[in-house]
PDB file of C-alpha atoms and ligand atoms in Angstrom:
ATOM      1  CA  UNK L   1       5.592 -10.998   0.849  1.00 39.00           C
ATOM      2  CA  UNK L   2       7.932 -13.864   0.531  1.00 40.00           C
ATOM      3  CA  UNK L   3       5.291 -16.028  -1.294  1.00 46.00           C
ATOM      4  CA  UNK L   4       2.430 -14.760  -3.062  1.00 56.00           C
ATOM      5  CA  UNK L   5       0.114 -17.259  -1.183  1.00 77.00           C
ATOM      6  CA  UNK L   6      -1.420 -14.778   1.088  1.00 83.00           C
ATOM      7  CA  UNK L   7      -2.249 -12.258  -1.921  1.00 89.00           C
ATOM      8  CA  UNK L   8      -3.775 -15.143  -3.696  1.00 91.00           C
ATOM      9  CA  UNK L   9      -6.049 -16.066  -0.767  1.00 89.00           C
ATOM     10  CA  UNK L  10      -6.908 -12.659  -0.117  1.00 91.00           C
ATOM     11  CA  UNK L  11      -7.892 -11.685  -3.491  1.00 94.00           C
ATOM     12  CA  UNK L  12      -9.920 -15.053  -4.049  1.00 93.00           C
ATOM     13  CA  UNK L  13     -11.790 -14.299  -0.513  1.00 91.00           C
ATOM     14  CA  UNK L  14     -12.604 -10.503  -1.385  1.00 92.00           C
ATOM     15  CA  UNK L  15     -13.687 -11.395  -4.970  1.00 94.00           C
ATOM     16  CA  UNK L  16     -16.077 -14.305  -3.742  1.00 92.00           C
ATOM     17  CA  UNK L  17     -17.441 -12.017  -0.927  1.00 90.00           C
ATOM     18  CA  UNK L  18     -18.392  -9.356  -3.563  1.00 92.00           C
ATOM     19  CA  UNK L  19     -19.649 -12.120  -5.910  1.00 94.00           C
ATOM     20  CA  UNK L  20     -17.644 -10.440  -8.682  1.00 95.00           C
ATOM     21  CA  UNK L  21     -16.965 -12.458 -11.839  1.00 95.00           C
ATOM     22  CA  UNK L  22     -13.257 -12.321 -13.111  1.00 95.00           C
ATOM     23  CA  UNK L  23     -14.647 -10.153 -15.936  1.00 96.00           C
ATOM     24  CA  UNK L  24     -16.409  -7.624 -13.316  1.00 96.00           C
ATOM     25  CA  UNK L  25     -13.275  -7.623 -11.364  1.00 96.00           C
ATOM     26  CA  UNK L  26     -11.222  -6.966 -14.278  1.00 97.00           C
ATOM     27  CA  UNK L  27     -13.297  -3.971 -15.115  1.00 96.00           C
ATOM     28  CA  UNK L  28     -13.362  -2.640 -11.635  1.00 95.00           C
ATOM     29  CA  UNK L  29      -9.455  -2.774 -11.172  1.00 95.00           C
ATOM     30  CA  UNK L  30      -8.223  -2.423 -14.587  1.00 95.00           C
ATOM     31  CA  UNK L  31      -6.104  -5.465 -14.050  1.00 96.00           C
ATOM     32  CA  UNK L  32      -6.428  -8.224 -16.952  1.00 96.00           C
ATOM     33  CA  UNK L  33      -8.434 -11.170 -16.305  1.00 96.00           C
ATOM     34  CA  UNK L  34      -5.609 -13.526 -17.128  1.00 96.00           C
ATOM     35  CA  UNK L  35      -3.511 -11.628 -14.352  1.00 95.00           C
ATOM     36  CA  UNK L  36      -6.241 -11.830 -11.837  1.00 96.00           C
ATOM     37  CA  UNK L  37      -6.582 -15.634 -12.489  1.00 96.00           C
ATOM     38  CA  UNK L  38      -2.767 -15.814 -12.370  1.00 95.00           C
ATOM     39  CA  UNK L  39      -2.562 -13.969  -9.119  1.00 94.00           C
ATOM     40  CA  UNK L  40      -5.257 -16.013  -7.553  1.00 94.00           C
ATOM     41  CA  UNK L  41      -3.585 -19.196  -8.410  1.00 93.00           C
ATOM     42  CA  UNK L  42      -0.504 -18.047  -6.943  1.00 90.00           C
ATOM     43  CA  UNK L  43       1.320 -18.184 -10.263  1.00 90.00           C
ATOM     44  CA  UNK L  44       2.107 -14.722 -10.442  1.00 86.00           C
ATOM     45  CA  UNK L  45       3.381 -12.085  -7.793  1.00 82.00           C
ATOM     46  CA  UNK L  46       1.800  -8.781  -8.623  1.00 85.00           C
ATOM     47  CA  UNK L  47       3.607  -5.563  -8.883  1.00 82.00           C
ATOM     48  CA  UNK L  48       3.079  -2.855  -6.218  1.00 79.00           C
ATOM     49  CA  UNK L  49       1.365  -0.853  -9.160  1.00 82.00           C
ATOM     50  CA  UNK L  50      -0.905  -3.869  -9.688  1.00 89.00           C
ATOM     51  CA  UNK L  51      -1.701  -4.369  -6.042  1.00 89.00           C
ATOM     52  CA  UNK L  52      -2.785  -0.549  -5.665  1.00 87.00           C
ATOM     53  CA  UNK L  53      -5.257  -1.135  -8.700  1.00 90.00           C
ATOM     54  CA  UNK L  54      -6.342  -3.960  -6.857  1.00 94.00           C
ATOM     55  CA  UNK L  55      -6.786  -2.094  -3.666  1.00 90.00           C
ATOM     56  CA  UNK L  56      -8.431   0.936  -5.223  1.00 88.00           C
ATOM     57  CA  UNK L  57     -10.807  -1.170  -7.384  1.00 91.00           C
ATOM     58  CA  UNK L  58     -12.097  -3.441  -4.575  1.00 92.00           C
ATOM     59  CA  UNK L  59     -12.148  -0.467  -2.195  1.00 87.00           C
ATOM     60  CA  UNK L  60     -10.006  -2.094   0.273  1.00 87.00           C
ATOM     61  CA  UNK L  61      -6.626  -0.780   2.043  1.00 84.00           C
ATOM     62  CA  UNK L  62      -3.310  -2.108   0.620  1.00 85.00           C
ATOM     63  CA  UNK L  63      -2.390  -3.903   3.708  1.00 82.00           C
ATOM     64  CA  UNK L  64      -5.690  -6.061   3.267  1.00 83.00           C
ATOM     65  CA  UNK L  65      -4.113  -7.715   0.584  1.00 86.00           C
ATOM     66  CA  UNK L  66      -0.768  -8.023   2.138  1.00 80.00           C
ATOM     67  CA  UNK L  67      -1.515  -9.094   5.805  1.00 71.00           C
ATOM     68  CA  UNK L  68      -4.599  -9.949   7.943  1.00 61.00           C
ATOM     69  CA  UNK L  69      -6.094  -7.337  10.146  1.00 60.00           C
ATOM     70  CA  UNK L  70      -4.958  -7.825  13.426  1.00 61.00           C
ATOM     71  CA  UNK L  71      -7.180  -6.663  16.394  1.00 62.00           C
ATOM     72  CA  UNK L  72      -5.347  -7.052  19.851  1.00 64.00           C
ATOM     73  CA  UNK L  73      -7.487  -7.752  22.626  1.00 67.00           C
ATOM     74  CA  UNK L  74      -5.632  -5.782  25.130  1.00 73.00           C
ATOM     75  CA  UNK L  75      -5.290  -2.718  23.047  1.00 73.00           C
ATOM     76  CA  UNK L  76      -1.483  -2.595  23.604  1.00 82.00           C
ATOM     77  CA  UNK L  77       0.542  -3.686  20.448  1.00 84.00           C
ATOM     78  CA  UNK L  78       4.235  -3.638  19.823  1.00 88.00           C
ATOM     79  CA  UNK L  79       5.192  -4.123  16.326  1.00 90.00           C
ATOM     80  CA  UNK L  80       8.953  -4.419  14.965  1.00 93.00           C
ATOM     81  CA  UNK L  81       9.619  -2.890  11.751  1.00 95.00           C
ATOM     82  CA  UNK L  82      12.749  -4.997  11.615  1.00 94.00           C
ATOM     83  CA  UNK L  83      10.851  -8.037  11.556  1.00 92.00           C
ATOM     84  CA  UNK L  84       7.961  -6.768   9.325  1.00 91.00           C
ATOM     85  CA  UNK L  85      10.181  -5.325   6.507  1.00 93.00           C
ATOM     86  CA  UNK L  86       9.799  -7.385   3.537  1.00 88.00           C
ATOM     87  CA  UNK L  87       9.377  -6.763  -0.260  1.00 87.00           C
ATOM     88  CA  UNK L  88       5.939  -7.632  -1.288  1.00 78.00           C
ATOM     89  CA  UNK L  89       6.368  -7.847  -4.875  1.00 76.00           C
ATOM     90  CA  UNK L  90       8.968  -7.432  -7.426  1.00 79.00           C
ATOM     91  CA  UNK L  91       9.242  -3.826  -6.656  1.00 85.00           C
ATOM     92  CA  UNK L  92      12.388  -3.118  -4.822  1.00 92.00           C
ATOM     93  CA  UNK L  93      10.570  -0.839  -2.269  1.00 93.00           C
ATOM     94  CA  UNK L  94      10.607  -2.448   1.119  1.00 94.00           C
ATOM     95  CA  UNK L  95       7.350  -2.490   3.048  1.00 92.00           C
ATOM     96  CA  UNK L  96       6.909  -2.752   6.791  1.00 93.00           C
ATOM     97  CA  UNK L  97       3.063  -2.911   7.679  1.00 90.00           C
ATOM     98  CA  UNK L  98       3.240  -1.475  11.221  1.00 93.00           C
ATOM     99  CA  UNK L  99      -0.292  -1.388  11.613  1.00 90.00           C
ATOM    100  CA  UNK L 100      -2.262  -3.121   8.860  1.00 84.00           C
ATOM    101  CA  UNK L 101      -5.584  -1.426   8.197  1.00 81.00           C
ATOM    102  CA  UNK L 102      -8.053  -1.874  10.859  1.00 78.00           C
ATOM    103  CA  UNK L 103     -11.739  -0.607  10.386  1.00 73.00           C
ATOM    104  CA  UNK L 104     -11.814   0.605  14.106  1.00 76.00           C
ATOM    105  CA  UNK L 105      -9.143   3.148  13.231  1.00 83.00           C
ATOM    106  CA  UNK L 106      -9.615   3.734   9.665  1.00 85.00           C
ATOM    107  CA  UNK L 107      -5.943   3.828   8.546  1.00 90.00           C
ATOM    108  CA  UNK L 108      -2.914   1.713   7.995  1.00 91.00           C
ATOM    109  CA  UNK L 109       0.645   2.876   9.089  1.00 95.00           C
ATOM    110  CA  UNK L 110       3.404   1.521   6.720  1.00 94.00           C
ATOM    111  CA  UNK L 111       7.180   2.081   6.897  1.00 97.00           C
ATOM    112  CA  UNK L 112       8.501   2.225   3.569  1.00 97.00           C
ATOM    113  CA  UNK L 113      12.175   2.096   2.378  1.00 97.00           C
ATOM    114  CA  UNK L 114      13.357   3.530  -0.817  1.00 97.00           C
ATOM    115  CA  UNK L 115      16.436   2.465  -2.359  1.00 97.00           C
ATOM    116  CA  UNK L 116      18.985   5.262  -3.898  1.00 97.00           C
ATOM    117  CA  UNK L 117      17.635   6.336  -7.260  1.00 96.00           C
ATOM    118  CA  UNK L 118      14.106   4.800  -6.792  1.00 96.00           C
ATOM    119  CA  UNK L 119      11.125   6.804  -7.850  1.00 96.00           C
ATOM    120  CA  UNK L 120       7.582   5.404  -8.140  1.00 93.00           C
ATOM    121  CA  UNK L 121       4.392   7.334  -9.488  1.00 92.00           C
ATOM    122  CA  UNK L 122       1.007   6.320  -7.960  1.00 89.00           C
ATOM    123  CA  UNK L 123      -2.185   6.520  -9.382  1.00 85.00           C
ATOM    124  CA  UNK L 124      -4.859   8.366  -7.754  1.00 90.00           C
ATOM    125  CA  UNK L 125      -6.412   6.501  -4.851  1.00 87.00           C
ATOM    126  CA  UNK L 126     -10.400   6.792  -4.164  1.00 83.00           C
ATOM    127  CA  UNK L 127     -11.701  10.178  -3.081  1.00 85.00           C
ATOM    128  CA  UNK L 128     -11.166  10.659   0.517  1.00 87.00           C
ATOM    129  CA  UNK L 129      -7.661   8.809   0.959  1.00 91.00           C
ATOM    130  CA  UNK L 130      -5.291  11.017   2.765  1.00 95.00           C
ATOM    131  CA  UNK L 131      -1.678  10.222   3.138  1.00 97.00           C
ATOM    132  CA  UNK L 132       0.711  11.295   5.922  1.00 98.00           C
ATOM    133  CA  UNK L 133       4.220  10.997   4.926  1.00 98.00           C
ATOM    134  CA  UNK L 134       6.870  11.513   7.648  1.00 98.00           C
ATOM    135  CA  UNK L 135      10.579  11.191   6.608  1.00 98.00           C
ATOM    136  CA  UNK L 136      12.677   9.297   9.291  1.00 98.00           C
ATOM    137  CA  UNK L 137      15.903   8.653   7.506  1.00 97.00           C
ATOM    138  CA  UNK L 138      17.671   9.950   4.380  1.00 97.00           C
ATOM    139  CA  UNK L 139      16.319  12.334   1.707  1.00 97.00           C
ATOM    140  CA  UNK L 140      13.262  12.178  -0.336  1.00 98.00           C
ATOM    141  CA  UNK L 141      10.600  14.120  -2.379  1.00 98.00           C
ATOM    142  CA  UNK L 142       6.918  13.611  -2.702  1.00 98.00           C
ATOM    143  CA  UNK L 143       5.108  14.420  -5.952  1.00 98.00           C
ATOM    144  CA  UNK L 144       1.617  15.845  -5.203  1.00 97.00           C
ATOM    145  CA  UNK L 145      -0.294  16.619  -8.414  1.00 92.00           C
ATOM    146  CA  UNK L 146       2.480  18.344 -10.643  1.00 93.00           C
ATOM    147  CA  UNK L 147       4.812  19.442  -7.817  1.00 95.00           C
ATOM    148  CA  UNK L 148       7.624  17.744  -6.049  1.00 97.00           C
ATOM    149  CA  UNK L 149       7.861  18.644  -2.636  1.00 98.00           C
ATOM    150  CA  UNK L 150      11.363  17.957  -0.980  1.00 98.00           C
ATOM    151  CA  UNK L 151      11.240  16.622   2.532  1.00 98.00           C
ATOM    152  CA  UNK L 152      14.041  16.593   5.220  1.00 95.00           C
ATOM    153  CA  UNK L 153      14.463  14.331   8.129  1.00 96.00           C
ATOM    154  CA  UNK L 154      11.638  14.711  10.310  1.00 97.00           C
ATOM    155  CA  UNK L 155       9.258  16.476   7.950  1.00 98.00           C
ATOM    156  CA  UNK L 156       5.593  15.362   7.622  1.00 98.00           C
ATOM    157  CA  UNK L 157       3.585  16.033   4.589  1.00 98.00           C
ATOM    158  CA  UNK L 158      -0.201  15.406   4.266  1.00 98.00           C
ATOM    159  CA  UNK L 159      -1.936  15.334   1.076  1.00 97.00           C
ATOM    160  CA  UNK L 160      -5.112  14.185  -0.443  1.00 96.00           C
ATOM    161  CA  UNK L 161      -3.993  11.172  -2.303  1.00 95.00           C
ATOM    162  CA  UNK L 162      -7.097  10.989  -4.817  1.00 92.00           C
ATOM    163  CA  UNK L 163      -4.706  12.613  -7.294  1.00 94.00           C
ATOM    164  CA  UNK L 164      -1.572  11.433  -9.123  1.00 94.00           C
ATOM    165  CA  UNK L 165       1.228  11.324  -6.654  1.00 96.00           C
ATOM    166  CA  UNK L 166       4.797   9.775  -6.019  1.00 97.00           C
ATOM    167  CA  UNK L 167       7.821   9.047  -4.072  1.00 97.00           C
ATOM    168  CA  UNK L 168      11.427   9.616  -4.922  1.00 98.00           C
ATOM    169  CA  UNK L 169      14.655   8.811  -3.114  1.00 98.00           C
ATOM    170  CA  UNK L 170      16.883  11.893  -3.596  1.00 96.00           C
ATOM    171  CA  UNK L 171      19.877  10.748  -1.735  1.00 93.00           C
ATOM    172  CA  UNK L 172      22.775   8.176  -1.763  1.00 95.00           C
ATOM    173  CA  UNK L 173      21.285   6.327   1.004  1.00 97.00           C
ATOM    174  CA  UNK L 174      17.921   4.626   1.309  1.00 98.00           C
ATOM    175  CA  UNK L 175      15.190   6.941   2.316  1.00 98.00           C
ATOM    176  CA  UNK L 176      12.700   5.569   5.111  1.00 98.00           C
ATOM    177  CA  UNK L 177       9.519   6.989   5.740  1.00 98.00           C
ATOM    178  CA  UNK L 178       6.280   6.511   7.699  1.00 98.00           C
ATOM    179  CA  UNK L 179       3.019   6.518   5.639  1.00 97.00           C
ATOM    180  CA  UNK L 180      -0.144   6.781   7.607  1.00 97.00           C
ATOM    181  CA  UNK L 181      -2.855   6.233   5.007  1.00 94.00           C
ATOM    182  CA  UNK L 182      -6.224   7.152   6.132  1.00 93.00           C
ATOM    183  CA  UNK L 183      -9.375   5.681   4.304  1.00 86.00           C
ATOM    184  CA  UNK L 184     -12.792   6.308   4.251  1.00 78.00           C
ATOM    185  CA  UNK L 185     -13.433   2.656   3.722  1.00 60.00           C
ATOM    186  CA  UNK L 186     -15.270   0.558   6.106  1.00 51.00           C
ATOM    187  CA  UNK L 187     -12.557  -2.446   5.692  1.00 48.00           C
TER     188      UNK L 187
HETATM  189 MN1  LIG W 201      -0.479   6.441  -2.425  1.00 77.07          MN
END
């Protein structure tokens, strides 16, 4: 996100809703109290790794911290990745929340763009979180547990994301993929 304002507001709201002190939130997420305070005051733009820690600790989806849930009245929704693509953190990965998490559906659909040479390892998400990675452009590999799985354009990979996993761009051009993340959370 261009400004950390939304993240600040979302974090304040969820912590207030839970009635958690900074101390409790810090223990649940593994993010220091000082950092939590900075994020809530909009003084610090969290890294993607920190965002994932927050999402996992609060048991909310990543997109809950990036963009408000949208529930369209008519059921038909056209979303443009070109307009949604942004760099939510200092991480060079681009994120387009095509369909932010909606409890009615139980998943979020992200378009992610990895620059050449990029590799990111992700901590396990909560039990029951499943990722569906579909490579739409470029070359990439996905790490599941200890093994890297190479994907070719059009390949789709489903894995349990409650284990260490990662993403790597293997080619000289950016790798673009869709990640459908299915949650058991209610929000
Ligand atoms: Mn993940």
